[in-house]
Each structure stands twice: as structure tokens, then as C-alpha cells.
JSON list of C-alpha atoms in Angstrom, two decimals:
[
{"chain": "M", "resi": 1, "resn": "UNK", "atom": "CA", "xyz": [-20.91, -8.27, 30.13]},
{"chain": "M", "resi": 2, "resn": "UNK", "atom": "CA", "xyz": [-21.58, -8.67, 26.61]},
{"chain": "M", "resi": 3, "resn": "UNK", "atom": "CA", "xyz": [-17.95, -9.63, 23.21]},
{"chain": "M", "resi": 4, "resn": "UNK", "atom": "CA", "xyz": [-17.14, -6.09, 22.18]},
{"chain": "M", "resi": 5, "resn": "UNK", "atom": "CA", "xyz": [-17.25, -6.16, 18.88]},
{"chain": "M", "resi": 6, "resn": "UNK", "atom": "CA", "xyz": [-14.36, -3.13, 16.58]},
{"chain": "M", "resi": 7, "resn": "UNK", "atom": "CA", "xyz": [-15.25, -3.51, 12.88]},
{"chain": "M", "resi": 8, "resn": "UNK", "atom": "CA", "xyz": [-13.46, -0.77, 11.03]},
{"chain": "M", "resi": 9, "resn": "UNK", "atom": "CA", "xyz": [-16.46, 2.31, 9.80]},
{"chain": "M", "resi": 10, "resn": "UNK", "atom": "CA", "xyz": [-14.56, 4.04, 7.45]},
{"chain": "M", "resi": 11, "resn": "UNK", "atom": "CA", "xyz": [-11.99, 6.47, 6.33]},
{"chain": "M", "resi": 12, "resn": "UNK", "atom": "CA", "xyz": [-12.00, 10.15, 6.45]},
{"chain": "M", "resi": 13, "resn": "UNK", "atom": "CA", "xyz": [-9.53, 12.19, 3.64]},
{"chain": "M", "resi": 14, "resn": "UNK", "atom": "CA", "xyz": [-9.67, 16.07, 3.44]},
{"chain": "M", "resi": 15, "resn": "UNK", "atom": "CA", "xyz": [-9.96, 18.00, 0.80]},
{"chain": "M", "resi": 16, "resn": "UNK", "atom": "CA", "xyz": [-9.62, 21.58, -0.81]},
{"chain": "M", "resi": 17, "resn": "UNK", "atom": "CA", "xyz": [-13.08, 21.26, -2.61]},
{"chain": "M", "resi": 18, "resn": "UNK", "atom": "CA", "xyz": [-15.85, 19.25, -1.50]},
{"chain": "M", "resi": 19, "resn": "UNK", "atom": "CA", "xyz": [-17.68, 19.06, -5.08]},
{"chain": "M", "resi": 20, "resn": "UNK", "atom": "CA", "xyz": [-13.92, 19.01, -6.75]},
{"chain": "M", "resi": 21, "resn": "UNK", "atom": "CA", "xyz": [-12.71, 15.24, -4.48]},
{"chain": "M", "resi": 22, "resn": "UNK", "atom": "CA", "xyz": [-17.07, 13.58, -5.04]},
{"chain": "M", "resi": 23, "resn": "UNK", "atom": "CA", "xyz": [-16.80, 13.73, -8.36]},
{"chain": "M", "resi": 24, "resn": "UNK", "atom": "CA", "xyz": [-13.53, 11.67, -8.96]},
{"chain": "M", "resi": 25, "resn": "UNK", "atom": "CA", "xyz": [-14.46, 9.49, -6.14]},
{"chain": "M", "resi": 26, "resn": "UNK", "atom": "CA", "xyz": [-17.42, 8.90, -8.05]},
{"chain": "M", "resi": 27, "resn": "UNK", "atom": "CA", "xyz": [-16.93, 9.12, -11.81]},
{"chain": "M", "resi": 28, "resn": "UNK", "atom": "CA", "xyz": [-13.76, 7.39, -10.84]},
{"chain": "M", "resi": 29, "resn": "UNK", "atom": "CA", "xyz": [-14.77, 4.22, -8.23]},
{"chain": "M", "resi": 30, "resn": "UNK", "atom": "CA", "xyz": [-18.80, 4.53, -8.72]},
{"chain": "M", "resi": 31, "resn": "UNK", "atom": "CA", "xyz": [-19.30, 6.78, -5.09]},
{"chain": "M", "resi": 32, "resn": "UNK", "atom": "CA", "xyz": [-22.14, 8.10, -4.40]},
{"chain": "M", "resi": 33, "resn": "UNK", "atom": "CA", "xyz": [-22.77, 10.59, -1.23]},
{"chain": "M", "resi": 34, "resn": "UNK", "atom": "CA", "xyz": [-25.40, 8.84, 1.28]},
{"chain": "M", "resi": 35, "resn": "UNK", "atom": "CA", "xyz": [-24.57, 11.63, 4.00]},
{"chain": "M", "resi": 36, "resn": "UNK", "atom": "CA", "xyz": [-23.97, 15.10, 4.10]},
{"chain": "M", "resi": 37, "resn": "UNK", "atom": "CA", "xyz": [-22.52, 18.19, 6.90]},
{"chain": "M", "resi": 38, "resn": "UNK", "atom": "CA", "xyz": [-22.71, 21.40, 6.47]},
{"chain": "M", "resi": 39, "resn": "UNK", "atom": "CA", "xyz": [-21.51, 22.61, 9.73]},
{"chain": "M", "resi": 40, "resn": "UNK", "atom": "CA", "xyz": [-19.99, 25.71, 10.98]},
{"chain": "M", "resi": 41, "resn": "UNK", "atom": "CA", "xyz": [-16.42, 24.60, 11.17]},
{"chain": "M", "resi": 42, "resn": "UNK", "atom": "CA", "xyz": [-16.16, 22.41, 8.22]},
{"chain": "M", "resi": 43, "resn": "UNK", "atom": "CA", "xyz": [-18.71, 20.91, 5.01]},
{"chain": "M", "resi": 44, "resn": "UNK", "atom": "CA", "xyz": [-18.10, 16.83, 5.00]},
{"chain": "M", "resi": 45, "resn": "UNK", "atom": "CA", "xyz": [-19.94, 13.82, 2.55]},
{"chain": "M", "resi": 46, "resn": "UNK", "atom": "CA", "xyz": [-20.79, 10.21, 3.40]},
{"chain": "M", "resi": 47, "resn": "UNK", "atom": "CA", "xyz": [-19.20, 8.53, 0.60]},
{"chain": "M", "resi": 48, "resn": "UNK", "atom": "CA", "xyz": [-19.89, 4.75, -0.43]},
{"chain": "M", "resi": 49, "resn": "UNK", "atom": "CA", "xyz": [-19.38, 2.24, -2.63]},
{"chain": "M", "resi": 50, "resn": "UNK", "atom": "CA", "xyz": [-23.84, 1.22, -4.00]},
{"chain": "M", "resi": 51, "resn": "UNK", "atom": "CA", "xyz": [-24.39, -1.91, -2.96]},
{"chain": "M", "resi": 52, "resn": "UNK", "atom": "CA", "xyz": [-21.79, -1.72, 0.24]},
{"chain": "M", "resi": 53, "resn": "UNK", "atom": "CA", "xyz": [-23.64, 1.27, 2.21]},
{"chain": "M", "resi": 54, "resn": "UNK", "atom": "CA", "xyz": [-22.91, -1.51, 4.78]},
{"chain": "M", "resi": 55, "resn": "UNK", "atom": "CA", "xyz": [-18.97, -1.95, 4.07]},
{"chain": "M", "resi": 56, "resn": "UNK", "atom": "CA", "xyz": [-16.79, 0.97, 5.32]},
{"chain": "M", "resi": 57, "resn": "UNK", "atom": "CA", "xyz": [-17.20, 4.37, 4.41]},
{"chain": "M", "resi": 58, "resn": "UNK", "atom": "CA", "xyz": [-15.24, 6.48, 2.36]},
{"chain": "M", "resi": 59, "resn": "UNK", "atom": "CA", "xyz": [-15.53, 10.67, 3.85]},
{"chain": "M", "resi": 60, "resn": "UNK", "atom": "CA", "xyz": [-14.01, 13.20, 2.44]},
{"chain": "M", "resi": 61, "resn": "UNK", "atom": "CA", "xyz": [-13.58, 16.77, 4.54]},
{"chain": "M", "resi": 62, "resn": "UNK", "atom": "CA", "xyz": [-13.96, 20.00, 3.73]},
{"chain": "M", "resi": 63, "resn": "UNK", "atom": "CA", "xyz": [-12.23, 22.61, 6.08]},
{"chain": "M", "resi": 64, "resn": "UNK", "atom": "CA", "xyz": [-13.66, 25.91, 6.25]},
{"chain": "M", "resi": 65, "resn": "UNK", "atom": "CA", "xyz": [-11.09, 28.08, 7.61]},
{"chain": "M", "resi": 66, "resn": "UNK", "atom": "CA", "xyz": [-8.82, 26.74, 4.58]},
{"chain": "M", "resi": 67, "resn": "UNK", "atom": "CA", "xyz": [-6.46, 25.63, 7.24]},
{"chain": "M", "resi": 68, "resn": "UNK", "atom": "CA", "xyz": [-3.53, 23.44, 6.14]},
{"chain": "M", "resi": 69, "resn": "UNK", "atom": "CA", "xyz": [-4.36, 20.37, 4.54]},
{"chain": "M", "resi": 70, "resn": "UNK", "atom": "CA", "xyz": [-1.09, 19.17, 2.51]},
{"chain": "M", "resi": 71, "resn": "UNK", "atom": "CA", "xyz": [-1.45, 15.01, 2.42]},
{"chain": "M", "resi": 72, "resn": "UNK", "atom": "CA", "xyz": [2.45, 13.57, 3.93]},
{"chain": "M", "resi": 73, "resn": "UNK", "atom": "CA", "xyz": [3.76, 10.56, 3.31]},
{"chain": "M", "resi": 74, "resn": "UNK", "atom": "CA", "xyz": [2.59, 9.17, 7.09]},
{"chain": "M", "resi": 75, "resn": "UNK", "atom": "CA", "xyz": [0.01, 6.78, 5.76]},
{"chain": "M", "resi": 76, "resn": "UNK", "atom": "CA", "xyz": [-0.01, 4.66, 2.28]},
{"chain": "M", "resi": 77, "resn": "UNK", "atom": "CA", "xyz": [-2.97, 4.60, -0.57]},
{"chain": "M", "resi": 78, "resn": "UNK", "atom": "CA", "xyz": [-6.55, 3.70, -0.24]},
{"chain": "M", "resi": 79, "resn": "UNK", "atom": "CA", "xyz": [-6.61, 0.17, -1.25]},
{"chain": "M", "resi": 80, "resn": "UNK", "atom": "CA", "xyz": [-9.75, -0.94, -4.04]},
{"chain": "M", "resi": 81, "resn": "UNK", "atom": "CA", "xyz": [-10.36, -4.09, -5.47]},
{"chain": "M", "resi": 82, "resn": "UNK", "atom": "CA", "xyz": [-11.64, -4.85, -8.59]},
{"chain": "M", "resi": 83, "resn": "UNK", "atom": "CA", "xyz": [-12.59, -7.08, -11.32]},
{"chain": "M", "resi": 84, "resn": "UNK", "atom": "CA", "xyz": [-10.76, -5.23, -14.35]},
{"chain": "M", "resi": 85, "resn": "UNK", "atom": "CA", "xyz": [-8.05, -3.26, -12.95]},
{"chain": "M", "resi": 86, "resn": "UNK", "atom": "CA", "xyz": [-8.02, -2.16, -16.82]},
{"chain": "M", "resi": 87, "resn": "UNK", "atom": "CA", "xyz": [-10.95, -0.17, -17.02]},
{"chain": "M", "resi": 88, "resn": "UNK", "atom": "CA", "xyz": [-10.89, 0.66, -12.86]},
{"chain": "M", "resi": 89, "resn": "UNK", "atom": "CA", "xyz": [-7.93, 2.81, -13.67]},
{"chain": "M", "resi": 90, "resn": "UNK", "atom": "CA", "xyz": [-8.59, 4.15, -17.65]},
{"chain": "M", "resi": 91, "resn": "UNK", "atom": "CA", "xyz": [-12.06, 5.24, -14.84]},
{"chain": "M", "resi": 92, "resn": "UNK", "atom": "CA", "xyz": [-9.67, 7.18, -12.81]},
{"chain": "M", "resi": 93, "resn": "UNK", "atom": "CA", "xyz": [-7.72, 8.60, -15.04]},
{"chain": "M", "resi": 94, "resn": "UNK", "atom": "CA", "xyz": [-10.82, 10.12, -16.77]},
{"chain": "M", "resi": 95, "resn": "UNK", "atom": "CA", "xyz": [-12.24, 11.21, -13.43]},
{"chain": "M", "resi": 96, "resn": "UNK", "atom": "CA", "xyz": [-8.44, 13.33, -12.89]},
{"chain": "M", "resi": 97, "resn": "UNK", "atom": "CA", "xyz": [-6.11, 10.89, -11.76]},
{"chain": "M", "resi": 98, "resn": "UNK", "atom": "CA", "xyz": [-2.36, 10.83, -11.88]},
{"chain": "M", "resi": 99, "resn": "UNK", "atom": "CA", "xyz": [-1.49, 6.96, -12.54]},
{"chain": "M", "resi": 100, "resn": "UNK", "atom": "CA", "xyz": [2.17, 7.07, -10.59]},
{"chain": "M", "resi": 101, "resn": "UNK", "atom": "CA", "xyz": [2.69, 2.67, -10.64]},
{"chain": "M", "resi": 102, "resn": "UNK", "atom": "CA", "xyz": [1.73, 1.13, -14.30]},
{"chain": "M", "resi": 103, "resn": "UNK", "atom": "CA", "xyz": [-0.81, -2.18, -14.00]},
{"chain": "M", "resi": 104, "resn": "UNK", "atom": "CA", "xyz": [2.28, -4.60, -12.45]},
{"chain": "M", "resi": 105, "resn": "UNK", "atom": "CA", "xyz": [1.90, -8.21, -11.43]},
{"chain": "M", "resi": 106, "resn": "UNK", "atom": "CA", "xyz": [3.10, -8.89, -7.83]},
{"chain": "M", "resi": 107, "resn": "UNK", "atom": "CA", "xyz": [2.06, -12.27, -7.04]},
{"chain": "M", "resi": 108, "resn": "UNK", "atom": "CA", "xyz": [1.20, -15.14, -10.31]},
{"chain": "M", "resi": 109, "resn": "UNK", "atom": "CA", "xyz": [-2.70, -14.00, -10.71]},
{"chain": "M", "resi": 110, "resn": "UNK", "atom": "CA", "xyz": [-3.03, -10.88, -8.21]},
{"chain": "M", "resi": 111, "resn": "UNK", "atom": "CA", "xyz": [-1.23, -7.22, -10.51]},
{"chain": "M", "resi": 112, "resn": "UNK", "atom": "CA", "xyz": [-1.45, -3.91, -8.74]},
{"chain": "M", "resi": 113, "resn": "UNK", "atom": "CA", "xyz": [-1.38, -0.59, -9.64]},
{"chain": "M", "resi": 114, "resn": "UNK", "atom": "CA", "xyz": [-1.02, 3.22, -8.11]},
{"chain": "M", "resi": 115, "resn": "UNK", "atom": "CA", "xyz": [-2.39, 6.18, -8.84]},
{"chain": "M", "resi": 116, "resn": "UNK", "atom": "CA", "xyz": [-3.05, 9.65, -6.82]},
{"chain": "M", "resi": 117, "resn": "UNK", "atom": "CA", "xyz": [-6.36, 11.39, -7.04]},
{"chain": "M", "resi": 118, "resn": "UNK", "atom": "CA", "xyz": [-6.22, 15.05, -8.19]},
{"chain": "M", "resi": 119, "resn": "UNK", "atom": "CA", "xyz": [-6.66, 16.22, -4.12]},
{"chain": "M", "resi": 120, "resn": "UNK", "atom": "CA", "xyz": [-2.77, 14.70, -3.75]},
{"chain": "M", "resi": 121, "resn": "UNK", "atom": "CA", "xyz": [-4.59, 11.28, -2.10]},
{"chain": "M", "resi": 122, "resn": "UNK", "atom": "CA", "xyz": [-3.30, 8.22, -3.13]},
{"chain": "M", "resi": 123, "resn": "UNK", "atom": "CA", "xyz": [-4.47, 5.22, -4.59]},
{"chain": "M", "resi": 124, "resn": "UNK", "atom": "CA", "xyz": [-3.62, 1.59, -5.58]},
{"chain": "M", "resi": 125, "resn": "UNK", "atom": "CA", "xyz": [-5.59, -1.15, -7.45]},
{"chain": "M", "resi": 126, "resn": "UNK", "atom": "CA", "xyz": [-5.17, -4.40, -7.38]},
{"chain": "M", "resi": 127, "resn": "UNK", "atom": "CA", "xyz": [-6.93, -7.59, -8.85]},
{"chain": "M", "resi": 128, "resn": "UNK", "atom": "CA", "xyz": [-6.47, -11.01, -7.69]},
{"chain": "M", "resi": 129, "resn": "UNK", "atom": "CA", "xyz": [-7.87, -13.72, -9.49]},
{"chain": "M", "resi": 130, "resn": "UNK", "atom": "CA", "xyz": [-8.34, -13.54, -13.94]},
{"chain": "M", "resi": 131, "resn": "UNK", "atom": "CA", "xyz": [-8.45, -11.43, -15.97]}
]
């Protein structure tokens, strides 16, 4: 019997308006849509960072029935690593994000900051190393 293999495949975020969410994640971080579903109950966009299609996907989900999708405090932020935290943060703010924590060096050589997407999802940017 073959050994069981497990890998993180995707993170799914419920959003109130799919096109607005796609615009944010594309404009802020360079995600592009590589798949799309238009089902009777929902719309879903499968997003990935170009050249990282084999990595975990970001799936944006819009329910068509108008159910409550208020973002709660039961989870932490979506974490993204970057080689240039200043430029990445500037892109996220220009795309509609709101900074909630300044860029802070948490240990020597590791800088982090927090922001919130226009849809209310928290994002943590991390830069380790030079820069």
C-alpha cells in the first residue's frame, strides 16, 4: 500500500463581491485567475501567483444567496513572504488595503506588517533577510 501524502492545496476566502476581491488580490500581490466556477449556489475564482501554480491556491468564493460572511476573529492572517516589504505594502494599500500594523523588525533581519483587504481579511507580510 502506498504511503499517504498530504500537501496544503488551497485557502478559501468567502467574499461579498468576487470581482472586487479579484481586483484586490491581483493588484496588491500579482495573483492571477487560473480557474473559475459559476455554479447555481456560488461563484468561485481559483487564484495563484504566476510561476507558483503548483503551490497553494487562493480561492475566492462568492455565495449567490446573500448569506452572512462576516469575517470573524477565529483565525489568523493570510501570510505572504516578500523580498521587498515596502513595495509590497505600497501595492496593497494602492489596491485598497488598510494598514493595521507598521513595518516592524520582530527579530534581527525579519520584518513584518499587517493589513486588511477591502473584504475584511487580514494579511501578514513577512520579509526575512536583506532589504
